[in-house]
């Protein structure tokens, strides 16, 4: 159970935490001055004193213990100040995100072209979760886009509450270890930041790699954002493959349907026309497969399979098949790489020329496949949303000069649906043109004999050298070539449902 609630996060007065951190820093500074004075004057004078006897022995031992106690108090105060300062920075950032997302969800997008996004209610859910809902139930039902928005806001805000709770728990552990539980004995564990608590936890989770479950992956991603740039560099250097396997580069931007889609599923009874359309669609899928449009055929067959389960998009194949889509992805990197590089170099300089890593992510950008360019992906996806996620790392070369690199992946997602304006025509061998008019495809979903589904995928990760003393603008790595052709004679091809 989460130690914090959504309301706790939204209403917490973090200025008090900032004041406490400042007070402890002032205490540490004064104890540091006292420690220096005691060590350089009192202790030295005691040790150099030319006197002996019982009083001398007792006094010298007392001075040594007093100086040690002052030093222990200084370390304890400095540790507490560092932990509280880190906590205040982290929690302020998390709270700001939660407040901004809440305001965004409540406002909606009334000016959105086509169909406005409604304002949403955001309230506490059970056990530290956040519940998001429509304030008014519309007669035509909740659109898929709105359902996706509701889920995304709920998941993201719940993640922020969990993150705040994890930071709070880390601070509690660090303060207890710094204090040691004995008010008469200072000087125990010391912290320069929360990294000392969070990095070991992140390392354990990263070591799970692909075996990490969804909860562990989510915590690992949160810890990754909390770590300092230098701690991230250490984790990335030692566990890069494990982090990639655990999905560290999964996109955080909204992955939502672009429109209402066909409408509610299974709200009408299918008639003879819908059943004929379904059989005709099966023939069209077969014809597309024979033509080599295997992805279009696979997605259409999955739609007709009526399960509604998610499907994975082969993003490397999409970029290889459609150079314009590859250019679209690369353009988003080119637009940001100089800013990313400078941001990472700034952290490198702050860290005294030691390795640093920072996470980067582009905003969502839409891309539409063209029928006259690639028939396969036009019918398989149509338009997709996409972005790039990655990690910028700066390490010193043999001369201490920075070397900057980007590890990244491309991400794409869409919802397979057929709205009232969509039809399909395909030229099949022997049979000639086969067509289904606008609107008939969508009715298969509303009558419950086919079902829309979400599609998402990521490319393989690539490394790109961003340069040393100057920026590199050379060619980006090519996408992985598809490992198989995907045709119906390929025994390794994923088999479609209901085929």
Short mmCIF file of C-alpha atoms in Angstrom, two decimals:
data_model
loop_
_atom_site.label_atom_id
_atom_site.label_comp_id
_atom_site.label_asym_id
_atom_site.label_seq_id
_atom_site.Cartn_x
_atom_site.Cartn_y
_atom_site.Cartn_z
CA UNK A 1 0.00 0.00 0.00
CA UNK A 2 1.31 3.44 -0.89
CA UNK A 3 2.36 5.57 2.06
CA UNK A 4 1.04 8.64 0.28
CA UNK A 5 -2.20 9.50 -1.48
CA UNK A 6 -2.84 11.71 -4.48
CA UNK A 7 -4.29 14.38 -2.18
CA UNK A 8 -1.20 14.19 0.03
CA UNK A 9 1.02 14.82 -2.99
CA UNK A 10 -1.09 17.66 -4.34
CA UNK A 11 -1.46 19.49 -1.01
CA UNK A 12 1.90 18.87 0.68
CA UNK A 13 3.60 22.07 1.85
CA UNK A 14 7.12 21.38 0.61
CA UNK A 15 8.32 24.81 1.76
CA UNK A 16 8.57 23.30 5.25
CA UNK A 17 10.87 20.61 3.90
CA UNK A 18 12.96 23.29 2.20
CA UNK A 19 13.18 25.21 5.49
CA UNK A 20 14.24 22.05 7.33
CA UNK A 21 16.94 21.35 4.72
CA UNK A 22 18.23 24.92 5.03
CA UNK A 23 18.28 24.69 8.85
CA UNK A 24 20.24 21.44 8.77
CA UNK A 25 22.66 22.87 6.21
CA UNK A 26 23.27 25.87 8.48
CA UNK A 27 23.78 23.50 11.42
CA UNK A 28 26.24 21.44 9.40
CA UNK A 29 28.14 24.56 8.32
CA UNK A 30 28.49 25.73 11.92
CA UNK A 31 29.50 22.29 13.12
CA UNK A 32 32.03 22.16 10.29
CA UNK A 33 33.56 25.41 11.51
CA UNK A 34 33.57 24.10 15.07
CA UNK A 35 35.16 20.83 13.92
CA UNK A 36 37.93 22.69 12.11
CA UNK A 37 38.59 24.92 15.12
CA UNK A 38 38.54 22.00 17.56
CA UNK A 39 40.89 19.92 15.42
CA UNK A 40 43.35 22.68 14.55
CA UNK A 41 43.48 24.32 17.97
CA UNK A 42 42.09 22.35 20.91
CA UNK A 43 43.28 18.90 19.82
CA UNK A 44 46.69 20.09 18.66
CA UNK A 45 47.24 22.06 21.84
CA UNK A 46 46.24 19.07 23.94
CA UNK A 47 48.48 16.67 22.05
CA UNK A 48 51.47 19.04 22.19
CA UNK A 49 51.09 19.92 25.85
CA UNK A 50 54.19 18.97 27.95
CA UNK A 51 52.49 17.65 31.03
CA UNK A 52 51.89 14.21 32.44
CA UNK A 53 50.02 12.43 35.14
CA UNK A 54 46.49 11.34 35.81
CA UNK A 55 44.93 14.72 35.01
CA UNK A 56 46.88 14.97 31.77
CA UNK A 57 45.77 11.52 30.61
CA UNK A 58 42.14 12.16 31.51
CA UNK A 59 42.10 15.60 29.90
CA UNK A 60 43.77 14.51 26.68
CA UNK A 61 41.33 11.58 26.30
CA UNK A 62 38.39 13.91 26.99
CA UNK A 63 39.60 16.35 24.33
CA UNK A 64 40.03 13.58 21.76
CA UNK A 65 36.52 12.26 22.45
CA UNK A 66 35.02 15.76 22.32
CA UNK A 67 36.67 16.49 18.97
CA UNK A 68 35.52 13.12 17.60
CA UNK A 69 31.97 13.79 18.79
CA UNK A 70 31.98 17.19 17.09
CA UNK A 71 33.22 15.54 13.88
CA UNK A 72 30.52 12.86 14.15
CA UNK A 73 27.85 15.50 14.71
CA UNK A 74 29.08 17.41 11.66
CA UNK A 75 28.90 14.29 9.45
CA UNK A 76 25.43 13.46 10.73
CA UNK A 77 24.14 17.00 10.17
CA UNK A 78 25.72 17.19 6.69
CA UNK A 79 24.20 13.81 5.79
CA UNK A 80 20.74 14.84 6.96
CA UNK A 81 21.01 18.19 5.13
CA UNK A 82 22.01 16.46 1.87
CA UNK A 83 19.19 13.93 2.10
CA UNK A 84 16.55 16.56 2.88
CA UNK A 85 17.79 18.82 0.08
CA UNK A 86 17.59 15.94 -2.42
CA UNK A 87 14.13 15.01 -1.17
CA UNK A 88 12.89 18.59 -1.47
CA UNK A 89 14.16 18.83 -5.05
CA UNK A 90 12.67 15.48 -6.05
CA UNK A 91 9.31 15.92 -4.38
CA UNK A 92 8.91 19.48 -5.67
CA UNK A 93 9.50 18.24 -9.22
CA UNK A 94 7.05 15.36 -8.79
CA UNK A 95 4.41 17.61 -7.22
CA UNK A 96 4.78 20.13 -10.04
CA UNK A 97 4.26 17.36 -12.62
CA UNK A 98 1.17 16.08 -10.78
CA UNK A 99 -0.37 19.54 -10.53
CA UNK A 100 0.29 20.34 -14.19
CA UNK A 101 -1.15 17.03 -15.41
CA UNK A 102 -4.18 17.42 -13.17
CA UNK A 103 -4.86 20.91 -14.54
CA UNK A 104 -4.41 19.61 -18.09
CA UNK A 105 -6.79 16.68 -17.51
CA UNK A 106 -9.44 18.89 -15.92
CA UNK A 107 -9.28 21.45 -18.70
CA UNK A 108 -9.38 18.96 -21.58
CA UNK A 109 -8.98 20.36 -25.07
CA UNK A 110 -12.21 22.13 -26.02
CA UNK A 111 -10.57 23.63 -29.12
CA UNK A 112 -9.34 20.36 -30.58
CA UNK A 113 -10.15 20.14 -34.28
CA UNK A 114 -12.67 17.49 -35.19
CA UNK A 115 -13.81 16.48 -31.73
CA UNK A 116 -12.97 18.24 -28.42
CA UNK A 117 -11.34 16.29 -25.60
CA UNK A 118 -13.57 16.56 -22.52
CA UNK A 119 -12.44 17.87 -19.17
CA UNK A 120 -11.94 15.01 -16.70
CA UNK A 121 -12.42 14.52 -12.97
CA UNK A 122 -9.32 13.50 -10.99
CA UNK A 123 -9.75 12.07 -7.47
CA UNK A 124 -8.09 9.71 -5.01
CA UNK A 125 -8.43 6.01 -5.69
CA UNK A 126 -7.76 3.15 -3.26
CA UNK A 127 -4.26 2.27 -2.02
CA UNK A 128 -2.43 5.26 -3.45
CA UNK A 129 -4.00 5.05 -6.90
CA UNK A 130 -5.60 7.90 -8.83
CA UNK A 131 -9.04 7.67 -10.40
CA UNK A 132 -9.85 9.66 -13.53
CA UNK A 133 -13.31 9.80 -15.09
CA UNK A 134 -15.63 11.74 -17.34
CA UNK A 135 -17.84 14.20 -15.44
CA UNK A 136 -20.78 13.51 -17.76
CA UNK A 137 -21.73 10.29 -19.57
CA UNK A 138 -22.51 11.07 -23.19
CA UNK A 139 -25.44 9.37 -24.94
CA UNK A 140 -23.20 7.96 -27.69
CA UNK A 141 -20.83 6.45 -25.12
CA UNK A 142 -17.22 7.16 -24.28
CA UNK A 143 -14.97 7.32 -27.31
CA UNK A 144 -11.84 5.21 -27.50
CA UNK A 145 -9.73 8.35 -27.49
CA UNK A 146 -11.32 9.51 -24.23
CA UNK A 147 -10.90 6.04 -22.71
CA UNK A 148 -7.21 6.17 -23.60
CA UNK A 149 -6.85 9.66 -22.10
CA UNK A 150 -8.58 8.56 -18.89
CA UNK A 151 -6.26 5.55 -18.61
CA UNK A 152 -3.11 7.51 -19.41
CA UNK A 153 -3.81 10.24 -16.86
CA UNK A 154 -4.76 7.66 -14.21
CA UNK A 155 -1.64 5.55 -14.81
CA UNK A 156 0.71 8.53 -15.02
CA UNK A 157 -0.63 10.25 -11.90
CA UNK A 158 -0.64 6.96 -9.99
CA UNK A 159 3.00 6.55 -11.03
CA UNK A 160 3.82 10.01 -9.67
CA UNK A 161 2.18 9.17 -6.33
CA UNK A 162 4.19 5.93 -6.21
CA UNK A 163 7.34 7.86 -7.06
CA UNK A 164 6.74 10.37 -4.27
CA UNK A 165 6.08 7.50 -1.87
CA UNK A 166 9.33 5.80 -2.91
CA UNK A 167 11.31 9.03 -2.42
CA UNK A 168 9.68 9.45 1.00
CA UNK A 169 10.66 5.87 1.94
CA UNK A 170 14.24 6.40 0.71
CA UNK A 171 14.53 9.58 2.80
CA UNK A 172 13.18 7.76 5.86
CA UNK A 173 15.75 4.97 5.47
CA UNK A 174 18.59 7.45 4.96
CA UNK A 175 17.62 9.58 7.96
CA UNK A 176 17.36 6.54 10.22
CA UNK A 177 20.78 5.29 9.14
CA UNK A 178 22.30 8.76 9.48
CA UNK A 179 20.92 9.14 13.00
CA UNK A 180 21.55 5.57 14.07
CA UNK A 181 18.74 5.50 16.58
CA UNK A 182 20.91 6.66 19.51
CA UNK A 183 20.53 10.34 20.48
CA UNK A 184 23.72 10.10 22.57
CA UNK A 185 25.93 8.66 19.84
CA UNK A 186 26.34 10.60 16.60
CA UNK A 187 28.20 9.51 13.50
CA UNK A 188 26.75 6.56 11.62
CA UNK A 189 25.97 6.13 7.90
CA UNK A 190 26.68 9.24 5.85
CA UNK A 191 24.98 10.36 2.64
CA UNK A 192 25.99 12.95 0.09
CA UNK A 193 22.67 12.45 -1.74
CA UNK A 194 19.84 9.95 -2.10
CA UNK A 195 21.95 8.13 -4.70
CA UNK A 196 23.49 6.05 -1.91
CA UNK A 197 20.05 4.64 -1.16
CA UNK A 198 18.50 4.57 -4.63
CA UNK A 199 21.39 3.36 -6.79
CA UNK A 200 21.71 -0.06 -5.07
CA UNK A 201 17.95 -0.57 -5.45
CA UNK A 202 18.09 0.42 -9.13
CA UNK A 203 21.04 -1.92 -9.67
CA UNK A 204 19.15 -4.87 -8.19
CA UNK A 205 16.12 -4.16 -10.38
CA UNK A 206 18.26 -3.64 -13.49
CA UNK A 207 19.96 -6.99 -12.95
CA UNK A 208 16.58 -8.68 -13.49
CA UNK A 209 16.63 -7.53 -17.13
CA UNK A 210 13.85 -9.09 -19.17
CA UNK A 211 12.71 -11.10 -16.11
CA UNK A 212 11.50 -7.95 -14.35
CA UNK A 213 7.73 -7.78 -13.99
CA UNK A 214 5.64 -4.71 -14.82
CA UNK A 215 5.76 -3.36 -11.25
CA UNK A 216 9.55 -3.73 -11.08
CA UNK A 217 10.02 -2.12 -14.50
CA UNK A 218 7.91 0.85 -13.49
CA UNK A 219 9.89 1.33 -10.27
CA UNK A 220 13.17 1.04 -12.19
CA UNK A 221 12.07 3.79 -14.60
CA UNK A 222 11.14 6.01 -11.65
CA UNK A 223 14.45 5.37 -9.93
CA UNK A 224 16.25 6.16 -13.19
CA UNK A 225 14.71 9.63 -13.26
CA UNK A 226 15.58 10.20 -9.57
CA UNK A 227 19.25 9.31 -9.86
CA UNK A 228 21.84 12.00 -10.40
CA UNK A 229 23.51 12.15 -13.84
CA UNK A 230 26.69 10.56 -12.46
CA UNK A 231 24.78 7.73 -10.75
CA UNK A 232 22.89 7.11 -13.98
CA UNK A 233 26.19 6.89 -15.86
CA UNK A 234 27.41 4.24 -13.43
CA UNK A 235 24.21 2.24 -13.76
CA UNK A 236 24.15 2.61 -17.57
CA UNK A 237 27.81 1.61 -17.91
CA UNK A 238 27.38 -1.55 -15.84
CA UNK A 239 23.86 -2.61 -16.84
CA UNK A 240 23.07 -1.12 -20.25
CA UNK A 241 21.81 -4.37 -21.79
CA UNK A 242 19.76 -5.21 -18.70
CA UNK A 243 18.21 -1.74 -18.67
CA UNK A 244 17.27 -2.01 -22.33
CA UNK A 245 15.80 -5.48 -21.76
CA UNK A 246 13.76 -4.10 -18.86
CA UNK A 247 12.21 -1.48 -21.15
CA UNK A 248 13.95 1.59 -19.77
CA UNK A 249 13.49 3.40 -23.10
CA UNK A 250 9.72 2.88 -23.21
CA UNK A 251 8.02 6.15 -24.23
CA UNK A 252 6.26 8.23 -21.57
CA UNK A 253 4.31 10.52 -23.92
CA UNK A 254 0.59 9.94 -24.41
CA UNK A 255 -0.19 6.87 -26.50
CA UNK A 256 -3.84 7.41 -27.31
CA UNK A 257 -6.23 6.83 -30.18
CA UNK A 258 -6.30 9.75 -32.62
CA UNK A 259 -10.10 9.70 -32.97
CA UNK A 260 -13.33 8.01 -31.86
CA UNK A 261 -12.80 5.08 -34.20
CA UNK A 262 -15.79 2.99 -35.19
CA UNK A 263 -17.65 3.62 -31.96
CA UNK A 264 -18.74 1.26 -29.16
CA UNK A 265 -18.07 -2.44 -29.69
CA UNK A 266 -20.91 -4.94 -30.14
CA UNK A 267 -23.79 -2.55 -29.53
CA UNK A 268 -25.79 -3.79 -32.54
CA UNK A 269 -26.70 -7.18 -33.90
CA UNK A 270 -24.96 -8.19 -37.16
CA UNK A 271 -27.09 -8.74 -40.21
CA UNK A 272 -26.54 -10.52 -43.48
CA UNK A 273 -24.75 -7.52 -44.97
CA UNK A 274 -22.19 -7.43 -42.14
CA UNK A 275 -21.56 -11.17 -42.48
CA UNK A 276 -21.03 -10.81 -46.23
CA UNK A 277 -18.66 -7.92 -45.61
CA UNK A 278 -16.70 -10.03 -43.15
CA UNK A 279 -16.28 -12.87 -45.65
CA UNK A 280 -15.26 -10.40 -48.33
CA UNK A 281 -12.70 -8.90 -45.95
CA UNK A 282 -11.27 -12.37 -45.37
CA UNK A 283 -10.81 -12.72 -49.12
CA UNK A 284 -9.19 -9.30 -49.32
CA UNK A 285 -6.79 -10.24 -46.51
CA UNK A 286 -5.87 -13.44 -48.38
CA UNK A 287 -5.34 -11.47 -51.56
CA UNK A 288 -3.16 -8.91 -49.78
CA UNK A 289 -1.09 -11.76 -48.39
CA UNK A 290 -0.56 -13.26 -51.85
CA UNK A 291 0.46 -9.84 -53.18
CA UNK A 292 3.15 -9.55 -50.50
CA UNK A 293 1.32 -7.01 -48.34
CA UNK A 294 1.83 -9.29 -45.37
CA UNK A 295 1.52 -6.66 -42.63
CA UNK A 296 -1.73 -5.29 -44.04
CA UNK A 297 -3.05 -8.86 -44.27
CA UNK A 298 -1.91 -9.72 -40.75
CA UNK A 299 -3.57 -6.67 -39.20
CA UNK A 300 -6.79 -7.13 -41.13
CA UNK A 301 -6.92 -10.80 -40.09
CA UNK A 302 -6.36 -9.79 -36.47
CA UNK A 303 -9.25 -7.32 -36.73
CA UNK A 304 -11.48 -10.09 -38.09
CA UNK A 305 -10.21 -12.44 -35.38
CA UNK A 306 -12.30 -10.33 -32.99
CA UNK A 307 -10.03 -10.64 -29.93
CA UNK A 308 -9.08 -6.96 -29.58
CA UNK A 309 -5.67 -7.92 -28.17
CA UNK A 310 -2.67 -5.67 -28.79
CA UNK A 311 -0.26 -6.30 -31.64
CA UNK A 312 3.41 -5.37 -31.91
CA UNK A 313 4.57 -3.06 -34.68
CA UNK A 314 7.91 -4.01 -36.31
CA UNK A 315 9.36 -0.50 -36.32
CA UNK A 316 12.70 -1.49 -37.88
CA UNK A 317 10.82 -3.04 -40.79
CA UNK A 318 8.61 0.03 -41.14
CA UNK A 319 11.69 2.26 -41.41
CA UNK A 320 13.39 -0.11 -43.84
CA UNK A 321 10.32 -0.44 -46.05
CA UNK A 322 9.46 3.26 -46.09
CA UNK A 323 12.47 5.64 -46.30
CA UNK A 324 10.18 8.61 -45.67
CA UNK A 325 9.24 7.14 -42.28
CA UNK A 326 12.91 6.62 -41.47
CA UNK A 327 13.58 10.26 -42.42
CA UNK A 328 10.68 11.28 -40.18
CA UNK A 329 12.33 9.53 -37.21
CA UNK A 330 15.79 10.85 -38.00
CA UNK A 331 14.50 14.41 -38.37
CA UNK A 332 13.24 14.34 -34.80
CA UNK A 333 16.74 13.37 -33.62
CA UNK A 334 18.42 16.03 -35.76
CA UNK A 335 16.12 18.71 -34.34
CA UNK A 336 17.19 17.93 -30.78
CA UNK A 337 20.71 16.51 -30.86
CA UNK A 338 22.59 19.80 -30.41
CA UNK A 339 20.44 20.81 -27.42
CA UNK A 340 20.77 17.31 -25.92
CA UNK A 341 24.51 17.43 -26.41
CA UNK A 342 24.89 20.80 -24.72
CA UNK A 343 22.69 19.73 -21.81
CA UNK A 344 24.82 16.63 -21.27
CA UNK A 345 28.08 18.58 -21.57
CA UNK A 346 26.84 21.04 -18.95
CA UNK A 347 26.24 18.14 -16.54
CA UNK A 348 29.68 16.73 -17.44
CA UNK A 349 31.33 20.03 -16.51
CA UNK A 350 29.33 20.27 -13.27
CA UNK A 351 30.48 16.76 -12.38
CA UNK A 352 34.14 17.65 -12.73
CA UNK A 353 34.68 15.83 -16.01
CA UNK A 354 33.38 12.49 -14.72
CA UNK A 355 30.89 10.35 -16.72
CA UNK A 356 27.24 11.44 -16.78
CA UNK A 357 24.06 10.13 -18.42
CA UNK A 358 20.78 11.94 -19.02
CA UNK A 359 17.48 10.57 -20.39
CA UNK A 360 15.99 12.23 -23.47
CA UNK A 361 12.66 11.93 -25.27
CA UNK A 362 11.02 13.72 -28.18
CA UNK A 363 7.39 14.75 -28.36
CA UNK A 364 4.86 12.75 -30.34
CA UNK A 365 4.86 13.38 -34.11
CA UNK A 366 2.35 11.97 -36.58
CA UNK A 367 3.31 10.26 -39.83
CA UNK A 368 0.97 9.15 -42.62
CA UNK A 369 1.89 6.32 -44.98
CA UNK A 370 0.94 6.96 -48.61
CA UNK A 371 -0.85 4.35 -50.70
CA UNK A 372 1.15 5.16 -53.83
CA UNK A 373 4.43 4.81 -51.88
CA UNK A 374 3.78 1.66 -49.85
CA UNK A 375 0.43 -0.09 -50.12
CA UNK A 376 1.31 -2.54 -47.35
CA UNK A 377 1.85 0.00 -44.57
CA UNK A 378 -0.92 2.28 -45.86
CA UNK A 379 -3.46 -0.45 -45.12
CA UNK A 380 -1.61 -1.96 -42.15
CA UNK A 381 -1.29 1.30 -40.20
CA UNK A 382 -2.40 4.32 -42.20
CA UNK A 383 -1.15 7.06 -39.89
CA UNK A 384 0.97 6.45 -36.83
CA UNK A 385 2.19 8.45 -33.89
CA UNK A 386 5.90 8.18 -33.10
CA UNK A 387 8.74 9.49 -31.00
CA UNK A 388 12.35 8.79 -30.02
CA UNK A 389 13.60 7.88 -26.54
CA UNK A 390 17.22 7.60 -25.52
CA UNK A 391 20.14 8.19 -23.19
CA UNK A 392 22.92 10.73 -23.75
CA UNK A 393 26.19 9.72 -22.09
CA UNK A 394 29.36 11.80 -21.79
CA UNK A 395 32.64 10.13 -20.81
CA UNK A 396 36.18 11.53 -20.74
CA UNK A 397 38.66 10.35 -23.36
CA UNK A 398 42.33 9.60 -22.63
CA UNK A 399 43.02 13.32 -22.40
CA UNK A 400 39.99 14.08 -20.24
CA UNK A 401 38.09 15.62 -23.15
CA UNK A 402 34.38 14.76 -23.45
CA UNK A 403 33.04 12.07 -25.77
CA UNK A 404 29.28 12.31 -26.25
CA UNK A 405 27.10 9.40 -27.38
CA UNK A 406 23.40 8.76 -27.87
CA UNK A 407 21.73 5.38 -27.39
CA UNK A 408 18.21 5.57 -28.74
CA UNK A 409 15.19 3.74 -30.11
CA UNK A 410 12.27 4.77 -32.30
CA UNK A 411 8.74 4.13 -31.02
CA UNK A 412 5.46 3.99 -32.94
CA UNK A 413 1.87 3.36 -31.93
CA UNK A 414 -1.60 3.52 -33.45
CA UNK A 415 -5.09 2.06 -33.11
CA UNK A 416 -6.36 -0.18 -35.86
CA UNK A 417 -9.84 1.09 -36.58
CA UNK A 418 -12.15 1.90 -39.45
CA UNK A 419 -14.26 5.00 -39.13
CA UNK A 420 -17.19 5.92 -41.36
CA UNK A 421 -14.97 7.56 -43.97
CA UNK A 422 -12.73 4.54 -44.50
CA UNK A 423 -13.09 1.84 -47.14
CA UNK A 424 -10.64 -0.51 -48.84
CA UNK A 425 -9.85 -1.54 -52.40
CA UNK A 426 -7.22 -4.07 -53.41
CA UNK A 427 -6.26 -5.52 -56.78
CA UNK A 428 -6.13 -9.29 -56.35
CA UNK A 429 -4.62 -11.73 -58.86
CA UNK A 430 -7.29 -13.28 -61.10
CA UNK A 431 -10.15 -11.67 -59.11
CA UNK A 432 -9.25 -8.08 -60.07
CA UNK A 433 -10.29 -5.13 -57.87
CA UNK A 434 -12.03 -6.05 -54.62
CA UNK A 435 -13.66 -3.20 -52.70
CA UNK A 436 -15.60 -2.55 -49.52
CA UNK A 437 -17.32 0.85 -49.43
CA UNK A 438 -16.85 3.47 -46.73
CA UNK A 439 -18.42 2.64 -43.39
CA UNK A 440 -18.97 -1.10 -43.88
CA UNK A 441 -15.65 -2.04 -42.24
CA UNK A 442 -16.53 -0.03 -39.14
CA UNK A 443 -19.88 -1.78 -38.75
CA UNK A 444 -18.14 -5.07 -38.12
CA UNK A 445 -16.81 -3.59 -34.89
CA UNK A 446 -20.08 -2.02 -33.76
CA UNK A 447 -21.93 -5.27 -34.51
CA UNK A 448 -19.34 -7.35 -32.61
CA UNK A 449 -17.96 -9.60 -35.37
CA UNK A 450 -14.60 -7.81 -35.63
CA UNK A 451 -12.75 -5.69 -33.10
CA UNK A 452 -10.41 -2.72 -33.07
CA UNK A 453 -7.04 -3.13 -31.36
CA UNK A 454 -3.98 -1.17 -30.31
CA UNK A 455 -0.65 -1.49 -32.10
CA UNK A 456 2.70 -0.39 -30.67
CA UNK A 457 6.35 -1.23 -31.07
CA UNK A 458 9.92 -0.03 -30.79
CA UNK A 459 12.96 -0.36 -32.99
CA UNK A 460 16.17 -2.02 -31.92
CA UNK A 461 18.40 0.29 -29.91
CA UNK A 462 21.14 2.12 -31.80
CA UNK A 463 24.25 4.03 -30.76
CA UNK A 464 25.18 7.32 -32.42
CA UNK A 465 28.37 9.26 -31.79
CA UNK A 466 27.49 12.88 -31.08
CA UNK A 467 31.10 13.96 -31.28
CA UNK A 468 33.95 15.06 -29.06
CA UNK A 469 35.15 18.63 -29.13
CA UNK A 470 32.69 19.37 -31.94
CA UNK A 471 29.25 18.04 -32.80
CA UNK A 472 28.84 15.17 -35.25
CA UNK A 473 26.16 15.47 -37.93
CA UNK A 474 27.10 12.37 -39.90
CA UNK A 475 24.63 9.68 -41.02
CA UNK A 476 22.59 7.98 -38.32
CA UNK A 477 22.76 4.17 -38.02
CA UNK A 478 20.58 2.23 -40.43
CA UNK A 479 17.62 0.32 -38.98
CA UNK A 480 17.96 -3.42 -38.54
CA UNK A 481 16.97 -5.27 -41.67
CA UNK A 482 13.93 -7.53 -41.25
CA UNK A 483 15.07 -11.02 -40.31
CA UNK A 484 12.45 -12.63 -42.53
CA UNK A 485 10.38 -11.68 -45.51
CA UNK A 486 7.07 -12.18 -43.75
CA UNK A 487 5.42 -13.93 -46.70
CA UNK A 488 3.05 -16.86 -46.32
CA UNK A 489 5.79 -19.36 -47.24
CA UNK A 490 7.95 -18.14 -44.36
CA UNK A 491 7.62 -20.75 -41.55
CA UNK A 492 8.75 -18.22 -38.92
CA UNK A 493 6.06 -15.70 -39.66
CA UNK A 494 3.61 -14.87 -36.89
CA UNK A 495 0.35 -16.59 -37.78
CA UNK A 496 -2.73 -14.48 -37.92
CA UNK A 497 -5.76 -15.17 -35.81
CA UNK A 498 -8.80 -16.72 -37.51
CA UNK A 499 -6.93 -17.54 -40.72
#
